Coordinates of C-alpha atoms in Angstrom, one line a residue:
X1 CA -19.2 38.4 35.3
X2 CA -16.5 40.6 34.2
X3 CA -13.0 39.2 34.1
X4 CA -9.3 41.1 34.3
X5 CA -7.5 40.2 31.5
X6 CA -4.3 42.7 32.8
X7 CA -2.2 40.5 33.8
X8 CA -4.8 37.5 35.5
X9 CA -3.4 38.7 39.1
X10 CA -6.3 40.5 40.7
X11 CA -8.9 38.0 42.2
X12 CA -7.4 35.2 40.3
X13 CA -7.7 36.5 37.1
X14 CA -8.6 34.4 34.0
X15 CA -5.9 31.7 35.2
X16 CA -6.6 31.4 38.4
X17 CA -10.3 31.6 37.5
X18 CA -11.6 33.9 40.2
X19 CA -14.3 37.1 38.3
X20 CA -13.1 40.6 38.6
X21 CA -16.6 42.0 39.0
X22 CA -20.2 39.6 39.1
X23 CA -23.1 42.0 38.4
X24 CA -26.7 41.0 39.4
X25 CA -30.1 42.7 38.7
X26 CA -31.3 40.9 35.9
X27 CA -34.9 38.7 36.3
X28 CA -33.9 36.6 33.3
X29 CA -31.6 35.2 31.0
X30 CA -28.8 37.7 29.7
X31 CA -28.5 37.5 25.9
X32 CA -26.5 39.9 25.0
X33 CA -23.4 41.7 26.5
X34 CA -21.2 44.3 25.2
X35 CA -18.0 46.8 26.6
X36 CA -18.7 50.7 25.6
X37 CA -14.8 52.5 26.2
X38 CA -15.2 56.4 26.9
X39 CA -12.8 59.4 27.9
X40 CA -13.6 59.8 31.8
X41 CA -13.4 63.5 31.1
X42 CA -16.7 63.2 28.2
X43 CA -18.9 61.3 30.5
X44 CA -21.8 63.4 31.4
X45 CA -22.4 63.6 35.2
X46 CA -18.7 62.7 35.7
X47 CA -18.4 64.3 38.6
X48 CA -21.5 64.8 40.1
X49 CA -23.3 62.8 42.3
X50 CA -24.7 59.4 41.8
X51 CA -28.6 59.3 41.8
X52 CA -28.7 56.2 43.6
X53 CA -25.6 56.0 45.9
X54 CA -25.2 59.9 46.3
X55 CA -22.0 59.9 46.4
X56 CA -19.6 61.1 44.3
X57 CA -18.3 59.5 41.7
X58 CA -15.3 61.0 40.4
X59 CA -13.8 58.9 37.4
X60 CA -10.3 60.5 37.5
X61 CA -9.9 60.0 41.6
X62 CA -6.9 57.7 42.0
X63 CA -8.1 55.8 45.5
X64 CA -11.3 54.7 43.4
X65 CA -9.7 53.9 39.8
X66 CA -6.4 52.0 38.9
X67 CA -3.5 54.3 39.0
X68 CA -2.2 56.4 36.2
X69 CA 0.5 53.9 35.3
X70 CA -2.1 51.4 34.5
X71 CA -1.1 51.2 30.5
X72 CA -4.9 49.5 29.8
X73 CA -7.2 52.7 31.8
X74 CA -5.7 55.6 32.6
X75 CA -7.1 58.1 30.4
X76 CA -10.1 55.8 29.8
X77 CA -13.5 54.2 31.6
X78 CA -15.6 51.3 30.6
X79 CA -19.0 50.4 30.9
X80 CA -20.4 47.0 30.4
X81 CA -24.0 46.5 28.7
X82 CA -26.3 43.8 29.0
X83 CA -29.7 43.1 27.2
X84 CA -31.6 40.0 28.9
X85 CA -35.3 38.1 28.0
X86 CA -36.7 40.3 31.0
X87 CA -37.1 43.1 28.7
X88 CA -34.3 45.5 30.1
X89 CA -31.0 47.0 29.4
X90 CA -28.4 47.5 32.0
X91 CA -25.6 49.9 31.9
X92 CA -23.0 49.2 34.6
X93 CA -19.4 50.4 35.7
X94 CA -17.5 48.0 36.3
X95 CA -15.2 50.4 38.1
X96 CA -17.2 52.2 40.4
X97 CA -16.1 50.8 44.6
X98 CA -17.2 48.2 45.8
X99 CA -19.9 48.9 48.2
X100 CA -21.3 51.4 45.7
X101 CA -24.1 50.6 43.1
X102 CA -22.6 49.2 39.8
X103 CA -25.8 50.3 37.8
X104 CA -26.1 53.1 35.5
X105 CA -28.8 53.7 34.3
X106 CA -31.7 51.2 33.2
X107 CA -34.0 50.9 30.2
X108 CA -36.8 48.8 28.8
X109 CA -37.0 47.9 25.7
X110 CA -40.4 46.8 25.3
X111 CA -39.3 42.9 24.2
X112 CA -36.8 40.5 24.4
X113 CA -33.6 41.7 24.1
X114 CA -31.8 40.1 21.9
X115 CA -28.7 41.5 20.7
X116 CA -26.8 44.7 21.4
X117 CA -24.6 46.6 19.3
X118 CA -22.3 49.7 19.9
X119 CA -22.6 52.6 17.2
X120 CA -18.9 54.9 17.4
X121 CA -19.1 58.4 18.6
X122 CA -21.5 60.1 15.4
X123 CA -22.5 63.9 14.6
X124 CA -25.7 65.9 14.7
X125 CA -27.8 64.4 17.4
X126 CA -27.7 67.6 20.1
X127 CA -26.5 66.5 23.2
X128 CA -25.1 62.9 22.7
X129 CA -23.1 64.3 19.6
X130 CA -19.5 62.8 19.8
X131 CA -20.4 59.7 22.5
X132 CA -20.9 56.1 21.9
X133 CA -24.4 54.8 21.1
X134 CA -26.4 51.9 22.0
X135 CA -28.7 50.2 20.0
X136 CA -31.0 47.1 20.7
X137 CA -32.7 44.7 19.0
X138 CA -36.0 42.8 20.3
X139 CA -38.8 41.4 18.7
X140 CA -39.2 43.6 14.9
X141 CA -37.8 47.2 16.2
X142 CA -34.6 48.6 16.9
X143 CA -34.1 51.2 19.6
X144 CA -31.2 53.9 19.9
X145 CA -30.2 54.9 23.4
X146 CA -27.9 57.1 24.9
X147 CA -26.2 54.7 27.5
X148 CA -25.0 57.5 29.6
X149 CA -28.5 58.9 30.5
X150 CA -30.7 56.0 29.5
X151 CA -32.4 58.3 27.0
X152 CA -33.8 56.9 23.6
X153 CA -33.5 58.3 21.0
X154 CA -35.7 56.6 18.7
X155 CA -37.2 53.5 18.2
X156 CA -37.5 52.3 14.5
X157 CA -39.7 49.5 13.3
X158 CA -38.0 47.1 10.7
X159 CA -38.7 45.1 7.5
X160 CA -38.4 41.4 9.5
X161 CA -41.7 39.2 9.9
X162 CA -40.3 37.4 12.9
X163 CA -37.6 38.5 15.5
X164 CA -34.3 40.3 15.0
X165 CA -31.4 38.0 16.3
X166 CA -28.7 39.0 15.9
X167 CA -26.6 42.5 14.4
X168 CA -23.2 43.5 13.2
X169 CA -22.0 47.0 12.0
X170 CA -20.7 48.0 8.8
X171 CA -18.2 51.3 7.8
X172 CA -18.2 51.0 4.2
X173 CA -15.5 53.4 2.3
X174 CA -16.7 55.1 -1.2
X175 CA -14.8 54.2 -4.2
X176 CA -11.8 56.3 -4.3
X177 CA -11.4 57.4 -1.0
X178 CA -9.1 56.7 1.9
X179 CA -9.2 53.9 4.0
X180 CA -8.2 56.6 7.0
X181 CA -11.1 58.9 5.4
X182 CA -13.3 58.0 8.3
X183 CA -15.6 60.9 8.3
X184 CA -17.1 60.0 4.5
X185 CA -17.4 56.4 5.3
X186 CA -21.3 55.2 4.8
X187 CA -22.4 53.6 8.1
X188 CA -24.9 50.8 7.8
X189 CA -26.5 48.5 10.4
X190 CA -27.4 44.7 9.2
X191 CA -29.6 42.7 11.2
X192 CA -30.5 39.4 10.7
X193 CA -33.8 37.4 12.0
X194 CA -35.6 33.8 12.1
X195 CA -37.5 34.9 9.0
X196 CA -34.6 34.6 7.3
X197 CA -34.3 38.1 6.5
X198 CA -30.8 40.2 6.1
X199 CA -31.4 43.7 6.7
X200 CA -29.3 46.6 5.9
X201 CA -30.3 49.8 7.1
X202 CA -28.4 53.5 7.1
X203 CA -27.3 54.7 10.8
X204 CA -26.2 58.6 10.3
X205 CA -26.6 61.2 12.7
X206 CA -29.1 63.0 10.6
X207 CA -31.2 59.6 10.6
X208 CA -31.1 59.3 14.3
X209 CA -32.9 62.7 14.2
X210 CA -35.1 62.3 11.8
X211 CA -36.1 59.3 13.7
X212 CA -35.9 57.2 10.7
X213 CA -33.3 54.3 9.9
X214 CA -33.9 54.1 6.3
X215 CA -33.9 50.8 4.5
X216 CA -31.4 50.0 1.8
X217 CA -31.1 46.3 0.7
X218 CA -32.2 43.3 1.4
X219 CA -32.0 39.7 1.3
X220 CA -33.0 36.0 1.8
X221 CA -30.8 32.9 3.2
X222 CA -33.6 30.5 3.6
X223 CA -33.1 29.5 7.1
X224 CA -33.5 31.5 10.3
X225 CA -30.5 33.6 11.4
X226 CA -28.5 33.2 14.3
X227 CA -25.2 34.9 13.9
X228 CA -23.6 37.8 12.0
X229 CA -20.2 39.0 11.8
X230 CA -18.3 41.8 9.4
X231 CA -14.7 41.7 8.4
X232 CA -12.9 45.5 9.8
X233 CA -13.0 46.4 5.8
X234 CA -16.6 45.7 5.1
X235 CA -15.3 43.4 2.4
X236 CA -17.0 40.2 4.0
X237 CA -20.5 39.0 5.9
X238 CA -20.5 35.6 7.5
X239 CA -23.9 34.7 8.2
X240 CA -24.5 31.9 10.8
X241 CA -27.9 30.0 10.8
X242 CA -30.1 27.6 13.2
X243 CA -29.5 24.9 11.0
X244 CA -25.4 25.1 12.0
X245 CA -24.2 26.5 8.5
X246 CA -21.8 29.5 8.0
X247 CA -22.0 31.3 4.5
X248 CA -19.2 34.0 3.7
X249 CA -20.5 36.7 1.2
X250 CA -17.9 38.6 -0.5
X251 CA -18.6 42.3 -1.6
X252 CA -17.8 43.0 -5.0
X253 CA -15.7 46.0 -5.7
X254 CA -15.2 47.7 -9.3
X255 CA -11.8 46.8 -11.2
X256 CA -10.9 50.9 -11.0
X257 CA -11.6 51.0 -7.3
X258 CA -9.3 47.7 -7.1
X259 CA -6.8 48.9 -9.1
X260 CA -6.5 52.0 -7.2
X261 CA -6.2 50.2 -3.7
X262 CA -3.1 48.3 -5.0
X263 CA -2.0 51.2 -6.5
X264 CA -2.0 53.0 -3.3
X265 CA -0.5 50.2 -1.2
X266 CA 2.2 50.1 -3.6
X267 CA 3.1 53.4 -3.1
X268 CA 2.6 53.1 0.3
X269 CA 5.5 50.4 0.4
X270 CA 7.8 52.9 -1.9
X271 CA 8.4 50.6 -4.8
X272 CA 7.5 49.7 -8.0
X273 CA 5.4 46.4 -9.0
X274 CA 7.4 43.8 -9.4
X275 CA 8.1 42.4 -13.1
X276 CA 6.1 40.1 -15.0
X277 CA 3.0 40.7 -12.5
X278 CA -0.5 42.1 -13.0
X279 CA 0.0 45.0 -11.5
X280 CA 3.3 45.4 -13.4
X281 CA 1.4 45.0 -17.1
X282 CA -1.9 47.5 -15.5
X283 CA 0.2 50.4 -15.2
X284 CA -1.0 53.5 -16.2
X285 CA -4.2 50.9 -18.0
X286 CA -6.9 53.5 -15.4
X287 CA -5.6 57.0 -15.8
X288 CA -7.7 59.3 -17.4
X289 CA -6.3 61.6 -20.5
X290 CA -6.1 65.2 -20.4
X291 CA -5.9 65.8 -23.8
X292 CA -8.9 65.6 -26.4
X293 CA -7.1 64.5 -29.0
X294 CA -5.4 61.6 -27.7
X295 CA -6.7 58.5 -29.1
X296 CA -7.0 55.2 -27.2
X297 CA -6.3 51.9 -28.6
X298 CA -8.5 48.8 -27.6
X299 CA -6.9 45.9 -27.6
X300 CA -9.1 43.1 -28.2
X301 CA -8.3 39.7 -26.3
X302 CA -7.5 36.6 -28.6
X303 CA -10.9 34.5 -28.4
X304 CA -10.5 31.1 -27.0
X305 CA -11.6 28.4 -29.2
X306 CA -13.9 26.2 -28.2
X307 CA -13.4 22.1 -27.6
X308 CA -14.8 20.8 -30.7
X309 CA -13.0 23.9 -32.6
X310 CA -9.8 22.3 -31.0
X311 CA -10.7 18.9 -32.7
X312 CA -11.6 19.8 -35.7
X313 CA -8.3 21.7 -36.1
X314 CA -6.7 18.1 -34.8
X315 CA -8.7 16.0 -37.6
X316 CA -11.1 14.3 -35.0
X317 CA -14.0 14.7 -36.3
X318 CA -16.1 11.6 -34.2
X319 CA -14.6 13.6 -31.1
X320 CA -15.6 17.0 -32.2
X321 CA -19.5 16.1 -32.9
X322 CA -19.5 14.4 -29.6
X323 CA -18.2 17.4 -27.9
X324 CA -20.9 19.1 -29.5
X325 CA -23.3 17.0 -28.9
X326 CA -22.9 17.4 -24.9
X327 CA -23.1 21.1 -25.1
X328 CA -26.9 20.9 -26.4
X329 CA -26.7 23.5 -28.6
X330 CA -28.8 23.1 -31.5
X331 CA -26.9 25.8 -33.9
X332 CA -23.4 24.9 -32.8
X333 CA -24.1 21.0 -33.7
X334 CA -25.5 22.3 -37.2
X335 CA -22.3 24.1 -37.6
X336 CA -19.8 21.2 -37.0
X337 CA -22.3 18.9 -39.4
X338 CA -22.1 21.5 -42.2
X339 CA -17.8 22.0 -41.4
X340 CA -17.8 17.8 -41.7
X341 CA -20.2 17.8 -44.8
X342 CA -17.3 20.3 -46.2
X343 CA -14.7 18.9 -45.2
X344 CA -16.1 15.4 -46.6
X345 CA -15.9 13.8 -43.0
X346 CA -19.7 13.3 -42.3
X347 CA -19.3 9.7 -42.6
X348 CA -16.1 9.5 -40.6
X349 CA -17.4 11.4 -37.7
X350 CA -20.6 9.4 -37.7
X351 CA -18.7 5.6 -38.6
X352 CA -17.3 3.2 -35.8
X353 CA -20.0 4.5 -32.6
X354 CA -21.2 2.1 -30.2
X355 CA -24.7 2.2 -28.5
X356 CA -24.2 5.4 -26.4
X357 CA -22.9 7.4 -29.0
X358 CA -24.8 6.7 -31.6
X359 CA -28.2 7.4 -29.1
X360 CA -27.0 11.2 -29.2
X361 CA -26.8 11.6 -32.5
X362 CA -29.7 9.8 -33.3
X363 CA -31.7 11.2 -31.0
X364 CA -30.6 14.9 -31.9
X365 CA -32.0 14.2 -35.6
X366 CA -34.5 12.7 -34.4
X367 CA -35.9 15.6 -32.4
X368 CA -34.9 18.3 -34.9
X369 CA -35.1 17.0 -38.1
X370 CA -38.5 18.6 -38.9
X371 CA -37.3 22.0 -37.5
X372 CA -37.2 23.8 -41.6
X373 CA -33.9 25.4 -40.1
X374 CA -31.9 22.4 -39.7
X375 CA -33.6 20.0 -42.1
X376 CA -31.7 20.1 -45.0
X377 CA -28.6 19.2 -43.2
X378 CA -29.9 16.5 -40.6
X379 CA -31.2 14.9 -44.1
X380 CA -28.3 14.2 -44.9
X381 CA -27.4 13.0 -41.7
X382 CA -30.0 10.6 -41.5
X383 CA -29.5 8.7 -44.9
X384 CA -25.7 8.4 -43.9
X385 CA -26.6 6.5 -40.5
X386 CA -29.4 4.7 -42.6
X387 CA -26.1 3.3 -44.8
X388 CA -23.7 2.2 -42.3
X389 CA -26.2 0.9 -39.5
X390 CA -29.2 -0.1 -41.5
X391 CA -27.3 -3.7 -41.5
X392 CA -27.1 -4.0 -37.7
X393 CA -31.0 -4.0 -37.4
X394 CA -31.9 -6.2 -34.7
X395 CA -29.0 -6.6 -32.4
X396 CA -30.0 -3.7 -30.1
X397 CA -33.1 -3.1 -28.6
X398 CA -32.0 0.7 -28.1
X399 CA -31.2 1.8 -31.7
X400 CA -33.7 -0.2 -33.0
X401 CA -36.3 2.1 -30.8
X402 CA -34.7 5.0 -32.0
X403 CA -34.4 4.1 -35.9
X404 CA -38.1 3.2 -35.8
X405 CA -38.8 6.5 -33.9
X406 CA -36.8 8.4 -36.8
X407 CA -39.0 6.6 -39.5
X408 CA -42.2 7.8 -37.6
X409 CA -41.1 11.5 -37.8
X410 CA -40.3 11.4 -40.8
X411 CA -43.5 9.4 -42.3
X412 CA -45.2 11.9 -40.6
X413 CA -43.4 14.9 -41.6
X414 CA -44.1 13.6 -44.8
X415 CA -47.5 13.3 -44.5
X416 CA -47.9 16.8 -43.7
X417 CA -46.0 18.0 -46.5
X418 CA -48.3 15.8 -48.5
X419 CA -51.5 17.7 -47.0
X420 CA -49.6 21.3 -46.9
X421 CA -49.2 20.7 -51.0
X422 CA -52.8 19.5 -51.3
X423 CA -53.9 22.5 -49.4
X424 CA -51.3 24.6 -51.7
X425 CA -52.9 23.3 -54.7
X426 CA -56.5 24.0 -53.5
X427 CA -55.6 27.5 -52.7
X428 CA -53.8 28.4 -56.3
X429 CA -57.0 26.7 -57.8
X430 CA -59.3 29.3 -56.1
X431 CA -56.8 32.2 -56.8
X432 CA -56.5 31.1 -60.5
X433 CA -60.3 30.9 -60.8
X434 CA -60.7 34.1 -59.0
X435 CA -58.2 35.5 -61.4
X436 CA -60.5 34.4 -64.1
X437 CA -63.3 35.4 -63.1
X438 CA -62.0 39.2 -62.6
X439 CA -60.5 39.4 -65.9
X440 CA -63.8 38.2 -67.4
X441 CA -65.5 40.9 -65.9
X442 CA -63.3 43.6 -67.0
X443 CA -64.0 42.5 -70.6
X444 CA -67.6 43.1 -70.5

């Protein structure tokens, strides 16, 4: 059905809930509807005579069209498309006479319809050059039709494993160039499918004639798609899924190509950023010098110090290891025991923990204290804990475990050490005697 939304006085309107026009002729469920607006003067076949009907149907006749005051169609015509499960496309105005057959012209898609999307008036296809195209989406393929004529104009196989849902259109605007710049704007389709699939293709005139919509990026959601919808300035995607979740992606633009869009909407506006803002202080920070021998000045930003950096400047050195300890950093923790072992706080920051913290810290040595890069400073660590908890053995299960953990890797590093020197002492034997042995030979 289509409604008047004018005014809601003819046939009830929307408020008085009576249909402007109620089309019939599809076998099946409809699935997809959209509104193509043309110049009455551009359709082909304006004013010749209807195939079906044969009579005329002359779109800028007054006593079948609303009357030139009409501010919504005077210089204009719509059509209404509809895609359905039978397999078919349906073009139909919605202002022809009643009496008169609605239809258009009618095409077959091949599968399932299941979404239709209008492509703007593009360049360099022949004869539909400067109209409004039609493509739909059924099964894995998209077609291109001309929904004047019911032409197609190609019919281009996809990327998707299972079927194309749902469609939006994208007019994305290079870097640097007007938002008004139409004409240079890249034109992409996206389709989305139960595989899960996002698909972005390129939809040019010269693609439509080479019969080829190539593909340009991809991506995976992980649940079917239902929905998709663009913002008008490309700058957002919401997808929609089966399982009832919207996700908003965001497109990410360079910082030159942001700084020149505020940059041109402030001089749009005719005034000057306003003090103390970001724009104010990135004046002039992306214009390019025109002279060789200028010389630009980097100015480096004041590196932020980190948490247990903060402590140590603040004297709280139990604080600061346990900030490093949470980061798991291996090298950083090293670093803050070697400040504390200069500092002469080792024993502060490792005096006065209960159960939890001291489980980090002995847990820490006790995992790296064989590691030759940090040995000779978690040796120390080790004989200070050994000092102030050594007394406390037996009154909790959980340092207990890890102090007699800690004494097995360290009997054990031991013992290799032990074998390592034996091995080192066997090996200087045999280089000694080999030693010998040559020089004895030489002497003879």
């Amino acid at each position: 059905r289509v409604w008047d939304v004018g005014g809601g006085t003819r046939d009830g309107g929307i408020g008085g809930g009576g249909a402007h026009v109620t089309l019939r002729g599809h076998g099946d469920r409809v699935t997809s509807v959209e509104i193509i607006s043309y110049r009455r003067d551009d359709r082909p076949g304006a004013r010749q005579k209807s195939k079906r009907g044969g009579k005329k149907r002359q779109h800028d006749d007054p006593s079948t069209n609303r009357s030139s005051e009409d501010p919504f169609l005077s210089p204009w015509g719509q059509l209404a498309v509809s895609g359905s499960y039978d397999h078919t496309i349906r073009v139909w105005d919605v202002d022809a006479p009643s009496g008169e057959d609605r239809c258009v012209s009618f095409m077959k898609h091949g599968d399932p319809v299941q979404a239709l999307l209008i492509l703007p008036p593009v360049k360099g296809i022949g004869k539909a050059s400067g109209r409004p195209l039609l493509v739909s989406a059924g099964g894995t393929t998209l077609k291109v039709w001309n929904p004047f004529n019911g032409s197609c104009l190609g019919t281009f196989p996809t990327k998707h494993a299972k079927t194309i849902t749902s469609m939006c259109l994208l007019d994305i605007q290079p870097d640097g160039i007007e938002d008004g710049e139409s004409d240079r704007a890249k034109r992409h389709i996206v389709t989305g499918g139960l595989d899960g699939l996002i698909r972005i293709h390129s939809v040019s005139g010269e693609d439509i004639a080479s019969k080829s919509l190539p593909f340009l990026h991809g991506m995976q959601t992980g649940e079917p798609v239902s929905a998709l919808a663009a913002s008008s300035d490309a700058s957002r995607l919401a997808v929609g899924t089966t399982t009832g979740i919207v996700t908003v992606y965001r497109r990410r633009r360079s910082p030159a190509a942001l700084a020149a869009s505020r940059a041109r909407a402030e001089a749009e506006e005719g005034r000057e950023p306003r003090r103390g803002t970001h724009s104010h202080f990135q004046r002039g920070a992306h214009e390019k010098s025109h002279d060789p021998d200028d010389y630009l000045l980097q100015h480096q930003k004041r590196q932020r110090l980190a948490e247990y950096d903060q402590l140590l400047r603040k004297f709280r050195y139990g604080d600061a290891l346990d900030a490093v300890l949470a980061k798991r950093q291996p090298q950083a923790v090293v670093a803050v025991i070697e400040e504390l072992g200069k500092r002469r706080g080792l024993t502060i920051a490792l005096s006065n923990r209960d159960e939890e913290t001291l489980d980090a810290i002995l847990s820490f040595t006790i995992r790296f204290i064989d590691n030759p890069q940090y040995t000779p400073h978690l040796i120390g660590v080790a004989h200070i804990l050994c000092d102030i908890y050594g007394s406390l053995r037996g009154q909790s299960a959980v340092v207990d475990e890890l102090f007699a953990r800690l004494r097995e890797k360290v009997a054990g590093e031991c013992t290799v050490q032990r074998m390592l020197l034996r091995l080192l002492g066997q090996i200087d034997f045999v280089m000694a005697t080999a030693e010998t042995m040559s020089a004895e030979e030489q002497q003879r």
